[in-house]
Amino acid sequence: MKNKKMNGLYSLLIMLLIIGIIVLQIIVRINAIKSNYYIYTSIFIVLVLLLISVLSVFSRKNNVRRKLSFNIPFLSVWILMCLCMLYSDIAVFKKYWFLSLILLILFTSLFCILQQYKMTDRDRLWNLFIRSVQIIFFATVIFCFLFRPYTPGVRYSALSANPNVYAMFIISVWACLISRFDYIIYKEKAIKNCMFIYVEAGCALFFLYMTGARTSFGAVVIISVIWFVFRLFFARKSGHAFIKYILAAIPVMAISFFVSYGLLATVPHLINHPVTFDRDKEFLAEYDNGSICLAAQSALQPDNSASHSGALNEIEHDMESAIHNADKEPSLIKRIAMAFKEGESLDNILNGRITIYKSYIKELDMKGHRKYSKKINDYRAPHAHNNILQMGYSYGIPAMIFYTILNIFSIIASLRYYIRYHDKRRNSVFPLLITFGFTIASLTECMLIPIQSLLAFSYYLTIGELINTQKD
């Protein structure tokens, strides 16, 4: 009985620390990270150190300490990437200082702690992580239903100042839901056990739809298809039921989707106490965001002429008209359709990202740069909208090379992991979903700093699981 109580206490502490980290990430994205980076980083370091301490004590109490056994090439690439970043941090002191040490010391320590756990214990830890993400998602949904109304014609930012940020948060949520769903299918549990997952999935899809985030939507679709193909193959090979779970999911998710739509359209207005953030901006379906970020503009021109000023005024006027006259149009569908307009250039389809990529590529060097952002044609891009380019620009070409190799290793290892453990481990599909979701999203977005991204934090933790070579 005493051991049960102790295990329950440690589980609660671990969940509270994970929830604390996720809440911190949400706060960071609502506020500007640059203004309070020292404070946010210090809090993050303390939370992770506490997590390491609790995990270490728990492993000693349960006598699960084991000899470390890493995939040496994989671990070597991780350490070399961190060392290259550290060299860049020393050579060019960064605005977001010493991310290299956070990865090298804190996350490598977490990797070592995870190595000391048996398979069943690691599964339990991952389950705590997944439950924590679900709790936070549920809390954000309730908050949005109560206090964050949406404006017709404007992409919905939810509990964030930017719709793309919340959409990337949903990628992690989706990975957690599919991971739980996958386990229920493997165990052939009753469909009633899936009902809450179906409801959450429908709600997650609704919020993803409202953000209008094409990259995150594509990531969710792709990881879902990859999982479906693998699980269908395993089900047919083992003779387990599978399709009935999918068929049962469709009506429940559809109901959850439309109920969520109704709640968001009515409840905030009934309460009539909307919560706004200082950094809230209006991202339109047509223009993406007329005031703010470089990638949000369909054409990038230097701001040095009267004609350009007139063009901006015209866009702002059109935006105001769009807000006032818009119906409740499907912003995500409209933004996807924009990609298929006849005569549209790739740069316009990607909201100026090609221009951003070319500008960042021109300034890649061996040492890196102080800032993540860069001025392009009199506009300031907050980041490179691509993780590989951002790594190269901020931390130098050597770090970029090792980061690219790390991504390739992660993809291969996550595929092998799911194939090997799909019938042995509770959350065997989670590394696959996170790795592919992170990689796809990072093609057009930037998520290197774990202090401000649940998806990045999940990815770094997943690397620790994938580096493990022990077979229980």
C-alpha positions as a printed Julia matrix, in Angstrom:
472×3 Matrix{Float64}:
   0.0     0.0     0.0
   2.85    2.36    0.87
   4.53    1.73   -2.5
   1.25    2.45   -4.28
   0.89    5.75   -2.45
   4.51    6.67   -3.23
   4.06    5.79   -6.91
   0.88    7.86   -6.99
   2.69   10.81   -5.41
   5.57   10.66   -7.91
   3.12   10.35  -10.8
   1.25   13.42   -9.57
   4.48   15.4    -9.19
   5.62   14.43  -12.69
   2.28   15.45  -14.21
   2.28   18.77  -12.34
   5.79   19.57  -13.58
   4.89   18.68  -17.18
   1.72   20.76  -16.94
   3.8    23.61  -15.5
   6.17   23.46  -18.49
   3.27   23.5   -20.97
   1.57   26.41  -19.17
   4.87   28.29  -19.3
   5.05   27.68  -23.06
   1.54   29.07  -23.49
   2.41   32.17  -21.45
   5.57   32.67  -23.49
   3.61   32.58  -26.76
   0.93   34.94  -25.49
   3.6    37.44  -24.42
   6.72   38.38  -26.34
   9.54   35.99  -25.49
  12.22   38.61  -26.2
  11.11   40.96  -23.42
  11.24   38.34  -20.64
  13.55   35.7   -22.06
  15.77   35.57  -18.96
  12.8    35.07  -16.65
  11.1    32.47  -18.85
  14.35   30.57  -19.38
  15.12   30.51  -15.66
  11.64   29.16  -14.84
  11.95   26.54  -17.57
  15.35   25.41  -16.3
  14.03   25.11  -12.75
  11.0    23.08  -13.87
  13.14   20.7   -15.94
  15.67   20.29  -13.12
  12.83   19.45  -10.75
  11.51   16.94  -13.29
  14.96   15.34  -13.56
  15.21   15.17   -9.76
  11.79   13.54   -9.33
  12.5    11.01  -12.1
  15.89   10.21  -10.6
  14.51    9.72   -7.06
  11.65    7.62   -8.42
  14.09    5.34  -10.26
  16.09    4.8    -7.06
  13.03    4.13   -4.92
  11.82    1.48   -7.37
  15.27   -0.04   -7.98
  14.98    0.39  -11.74
  18.41    1.89  -12.34
  20.14    0.24  -15.27
  23.29    0.44  -17.31
  23.1     3.1   -20.01
  22.79    1.75  -23.55
  22.54    4.36  -26.3
  22.49    4.24  -30.09
  26.0     5.68  -30.37
  25.75    7.22  -33.9
  22.41    8.84  -33.0
  23.71   10.13  -29.66
  26.93   11.37  -31.32
  24.97   13.44  -33.84
  22.91   14.95  -31.02
  26.01   15.89  -29.0
  27.89   17.23  -32.04
  24.91   19.4   -32.97
  24.76   20.78  -29.43
  28.53   21.43  -29.39
  28.35   23.27  -32.72
  25.53   25.37  -31.3
  27.61   26.02  -28.16
  30.53   27.21  -30.31
  28.16   29.6   -32.08
  26.7    30.79  -28.75
  30.23   31.65  -27.56
  31.41   33.15  -30.86
  28.28   35.27  -31.35
  26.35   35.91  -28.13
  22.71   35.28  -28.94
  19.62   37.28  -28.11
  18.14   33.93  -27.02
  21.21   32.9   -25.13
  22.7    29.43  -24.77
  19.94   27.22  -26.1
  22.86   24.86  -26.75
  23.42   24.28  -23.02
  19.72   23.7   -22.4
  19.75   20.95  -25.02
  23.17   19.56  -24.16
  22.85   19.48  -20.37
  19.15   19.38  -19.48
  17.81   17.2   -22.27
  20.8    14.84  -22.35
  20.32   14.4   -18.59
  16.67   13.53  -19.24
  17.83   11.0   -21.85
  20.06    9.34  -19.26
  17.26    9.23  -16.7
  14.86    7.65  -19.21
  17.53    5.04  -19.98
  17.36    3.82  -16.39
  13.71    2.84  -16.66
  12.34   -0.46  -17.87
  10.02   -0.54  -20.85
   6.88   -0.71  -18.7
   8.07    2.19  -16.54
   8.92    4.34  -19.57
   5.5     3.58  -21.0
   3.99    4.81  -17.75
   6.02    8.03  -17.97
   4.94    8.65  -21.56
   1.36    8.01  -20.53
   1.72   10.7   -17.85
   3.05   13.07  -20.49
   0.12   12.33  -22.82
  -2.42   12.77  -20.04
  -0.84   16.11  -19.11
  -1.16   17.36  -22.69
  -4.81   16.28  -22.78
  -5.52   18.12  -19.53
  -3.98   21.33  -20.85
  -5.83   21.01  -24.15
  -9.13   20.55  -22.34
  -8.39   23.61  -20.18
  -7.55   25.78  -23.22
 -10.74   24.66  -24.96
 -12.89   25.6   -21.96
 -11.15   28.98  -21.73
 -11.74   29.65  -25.43
 -15.4    28.64  -25.23
 -15.87   31.09  -22.36
 -13.68   34.08  -23.17
 -12.18   33.99  -26.7
 -14.86   34.73  -29.33
 -13.96   34.58  -33.01
 -14.5    37.27  -35.65
 -15.99   36.22  -39.02
 -13.4    36.52  -41.76
 -10.49   36.36  -39.3
  -8.41   33.3   -38.55
  -8.94   32.15  -34.97
  -5.94   32.42  -32.64
  -7.52   30.59  -29.66
  -5.27   30.75  -26.57
  -2.45   32.44  -28.45
  -1.65   35.67  -30.25
  -1.09   33.81  -33.53
  -3.29   31.13  -35.14
  -0.27   29.18  -36.43
   1.07   28.8   -32.88
  -2.1    27.22  -31.51
  -2.34   25.02  -34.6
   1.14   23.63  -33.92
   0.07   22.96  -30.34
  -2.8    20.88  -31.76
  -0.3    18.69  -33.68
   1.05   17.5   -30.31
  -2.48   17.04  -28.98
  -3.41   15.01  -32.06
  -0.35   12.79  -31.62
  -1.39   12.13  -28.01
  -4.96   11.24  -29.01
  -3.9     8.86  -31.77
  -1.38    7.23  -29.43
  -4.14    6.45  -26.92
  -6.46    5.35  -29.71
  -3.8     3.05  -31.15
  -3.39    1.28  -27.81
  -7.14    0.74  -27.44
  -7.28   -0.79  -30.93
  -4.33   -3.06  -30.24
  -5.89   -4.26  -26.99
  -9.28   -4.63  -28.75
 -11.03   -2.79  -25.96
 -14.7    -1.85  -26.22
 -15.54    1.11  -28.45
 -17.04    2.92  -25.46
 -13.47    3.37  -24.18
 -12.79    5.54  -27.24
 -15.69    7.97  -26.81
 -13.83   10.69  -24.93
 -10.94   10.43  -27.42
 -13.4    10.82  -30.3
 -14.91   13.92  -28.67
 -11.48   15.46  -28.06
 -10.4    14.63  -31.62
 -13.48   16.32  -33.09
 -12.84   19.37  -30.92
  -9.15   19.45  -31.92
 -10.06   19.3   -35.61
 -12.55   22.14  -35.13
  -9.95   24.43  -33.58
  -7.41   23.45  -36.22
 -10.01   24.28  -38.87
 -10.7    27.67  -37.29
  -7.0    28.62  -37.18
  -6.77   28.19  -40.95
  -3.2    26.88  -40.54
  -2.36   24.95  -43.7
   0.98   23.6   -42.48
  -0.43   22.15  -39.27
  -3.46   20.8   -41.1
  -1.15   19.07  -43.59
   0.95   17.65  -40.74
  -2.15   16.26  -38.98
  -3.43   14.69  -42.21
  -0.08   13.13  -43.12
   0.65   11.63  -39.69
  -2.92   10.3   -39.56
  -2.53    8.61  -42.94
   0.86    7.14  -41.98
  -0.59    5.76  -38.75
  -3.69    4.41  -40.53
  -1.6     2.51  -43.11
   0.63    0.93  -40.46
  -2.2     0.07  -38.08
  -4.3    -1.41  -40.91
  -1.35   -3.57  -41.95
  -0.73   -4.75  -38.37
  -4.45   -5.4   -37.83
  -4.74   -7.54  -40.94
  -1.57   -9.41  -40.08
  -2.74  -10.19  -36.53
  -6.46  -10.51  -37.27
  -7.38   -7.69  -34.86
 -10.49   -5.58  -35.48
  -9.73   -2.12  -36.76
 -12.21   -0.56  -39.19
 -15.08   -0.66  -36.7
 -13.18    1.8   -34.48
 -12.77    4.2   -37.41
 -16.43    3.92  -38.43
 -17.52    4.62  -34.86
 -15.22    7.65  -34.71
 -16.7     9.47  -37.71
 -20.18   10.36  -36.34
 -18.91   11.18  -32.83
 -16.15   13.42  -34.17
 -18.59   15.14  -36.53
 -21.01   15.86  -33.67
 -18.14   17.12  -31.49
 -16.95   19.35  -34.34
 -20.31   21.07  -34.86
 -21.11   21.29  -31.15
 -17.74   23.03  -30.69
 -18.67   25.42  -33.48
 -21.97   26.23  -31.79
 -20.38   26.74  -28.39
 -17.67   29.07  -29.72
 -20.25   31.05  -31.7
 -22.57   31.62  -28.73
 -21.05   31.13  -25.26
 -18.4    33.91  -25.35
 -21.02   36.4   -26.48
 -23.46   35.3   -23.76
 -20.79   35.72  -21.09
 -19.66   38.94  -22.78
 -16.29   39.18  -21.05
 -13.82   38.63  -23.9
 -10.18   38.23  -22.94
  -7.72   39.98  -25.2
  -3.93   39.91  -25.25
  -1.59   42.81  -25.98
  -0.14   40.97  -28.97
  -3.47   39.96  -30.54
  -3.53   40.64  -34.28
  -6.0    39.96  -37.05
  -4.94   37.27  -39.5
  -7.34   37.27  -42.44
  -8.14   34.31  -44.65
  -7.42   36.33  -47.79
  -4.39   38.31  -46.65
  -3.24   36.07  -43.8
  -2.17   39.06  -41.72
  -2.17   42.55  -43.12
  -0.15   44.31  -40.46
   2.43   42.18  -38.97
   4.65   39.42  -40.11
   6.61   39.14  -43.29
   5.38   35.69  -44.26
   1.84   36.94  -43.9
   2.17   39.22  -46.91
   1.6    37.86  -50.39
   4.09   40.25  -52.0
   7.25   41.65  -50.45
   8.28   45.11  -51.56
  10.6    47.69  -50.0
   8.71   50.25  -47.97
  10.32   53.3   -49.57
   7.84   54.69  -52.04
   4.55   56.48  -52.06
   3.1    53.87  -54.39
   3.97   51.15  -51.92
   2.4    53.17  -49.11
  -0.73   53.5   -51.19
  -0.76   49.75  -51.83
  -0.58   49.11  -48.09
  -3.44   51.51  -47.47
  -5.48   49.71  -50.11
  -4.79   46.34  -48.48
  -5.74   47.7   -45.06
  -8.99   49.08  -46.52
  -9.76   45.72  -48.15
  -9.03   43.97  -44.87
 -11.46   46.17  -42.97
 -14.12   45.53  -45.61
 -13.45   41.8   -45.42
 -13.95   41.79  -41.65
 -17.19   43.75  -41.81
 -18.69   41.95  -44.8
 -17.42   38.38  -44.33
 -19.77   35.52  -43.77
 -18.75   32.67  -41.51
 -16.63   31.25  -44.3
 -14.4    28.2   -43.88
 -11.07   29.99  -43.59
  -8.98   26.82  -43.77
 -10.7    25.65  -46.95
 -10.38   29.12  -48.44
  -6.67   29.29  -47.63
  -6.05   25.85  -49.11
  -7.99   26.88  -52.24
  -5.71   29.91  -52.57
  -2.87   27.51  -53.4
  -4.71   26.38  -56.52
  -5.52   29.81  -57.95
  -4.48   30.06  -61.55
  -1.37   32.13  -62.09
  -0.34   32.25  -58.44
   3.41   32.05  -57.86
   4.83   29.66  -55.29
   6.03   32.64  -53.27
   2.5    34.05  -53.11
   1.05   30.65  -52.21
   3.55   30.39  -49.36
   2.93   34.01  -48.28
   6.39   35.24  -49.19
   8.34   32.38  -47.65
  10.44   31.79  -50.78
  11.69   35.36  -50.51
  12.47   34.73  -46.85
  14.32   31.47  -47.6
  16.49   33.12  -50.27
  17.37   36.0   -47.96
  18.36   33.67  -45.09
  20.35   31.36  -47.38
  22.48   34.28  -48.6
  23.71   34.96  -45.07
  24.5    31.45  -43.89
  28.0    31.26  -42.4
  30.07   29.18  -39.98
  29.44   31.18  -36.79
  25.78   32.14  -36.98
  24.04   35.39  -36.05
  22.86   37.11  -32.9
  19.15   37.29  -33.76
  16.63   34.82  -35.11
  14.87   37.6   -37.0
  16.08   39.32  -40.15
  15.17   42.48  -42.02
  14.01   41.82  -45.58
  12.85   44.6   -47.93
  12.2    46.94  -45.0
  10.12   44.32  -43.21
  11.36   42.2   -40.31
  10.82   38.47  -40.58
  10.59   37.07  -37.0
  12.34   33.88  -38.12
  13.27   31.86  -41.23
   9.99   29.88  -41.33
  12.11   26.74  -41.67
  13.97   24.96  -38.89
  16.96   23.89  -40.99
  17.56   27.39  -42.35
  17.01   28.89  -38.91
  19.55   26.53  -37.39
  22.05   27.46  -40.1
  21.4    31.2   -39.82
  21.44   31.34  -36.01
  24.05   28.68  -35.19
  26.12   28.22  -38.33
  26.4    25.7   -41.15
  28.01   22.9   -39.04
  25.08   22.95  -36.6
  22.66   22.95  -39.55
  24.32   19.86  -41.05
  24.16   17.87  -37.81
  20.58   19.04  -37.19
  19.57   17.77  -40.65
  21.24   14.41  -39.97
  19.47   14.29  -36.59
  16.11   14.71  -38.31
  16.89   11.9   -40.75
  17.98    9.6   -37.91
  14.8    10.47  -35.99
  12.53    9.6   -38.9
  14.24    6.25  -39.51
  14.39    5.39  -35.8
  10.71    6.29  -35.21
   9.62    4.01  -38.06
  11.7     1.13  -36.71
  10.44    1.84  -33.19
   6.76    1.51  -34.14
   7.37   -1.58  -36.26
   9.31   -3.25  -33.44
   7.06   -2.31  -30.51
   3.57   -1.89  -32.01
   2.37   -4.96  -30.11
   4.58   -4.54  -27.04
   4.47   -0.92  -25.89
   1.54    1.22  -24.86
   2.68    4.37  -26.67
   4.78    2.85  -29.44
   3.3     5.1   -32.14
   3.87    8.36  -30.25
   7.52    8.9   -31.36
   6.5     8.29  -34.98
   3.67   10.84  -34.81
   5.72   13.5   -33.04
   8.77   13.04  -35.29
   6.81   13.28  -38.54
   4.53   16.04  -37.22
   7.5    18.11  -36.07
   9.46   17.55  -39.29
   6.54   18.49  -41.55
   5.59   21.58  -39.55
   9.22   22.75  -39.42
   9.36   22.96  -43.22
   7.43   26.25  -43.19
   7.52   27.22  -39.5
  10.26   27.62  -36.9
  10.23   25.6   -33.65
  13.7    25.3   -32.18
  13.19   26.72  -28.7
  11.49   24.23  -26.32
  10.6    27.06  -23.95
   7.98   28.28  -26.41
   6.89   25.17  -28.31
   5.25   22.0   -27.01
   5.97   20.32  -30.34
   9.7    21.09  -30.08
   9.76   19.99  -26.43
   7.99   16.74  -27.35
  10.41   16.16  -30.22
  13.5    16.57  -28.05
  12.06   14.17  -25.46
  11.25   11.71  -28.24
  14.87   11.76  -29.37
  15.8    10.51  -25.9
  13.42    7.59  -26.31
  14.62    6.78  -29.83
  18.3     6.86  -28.83
  17.62    4.06  -26.36
  18.82    0.65  -27.61
  17.79   -1.51  -24.66
  15.32   -4.29  -25.38
  13.17   -5.41  -22.47
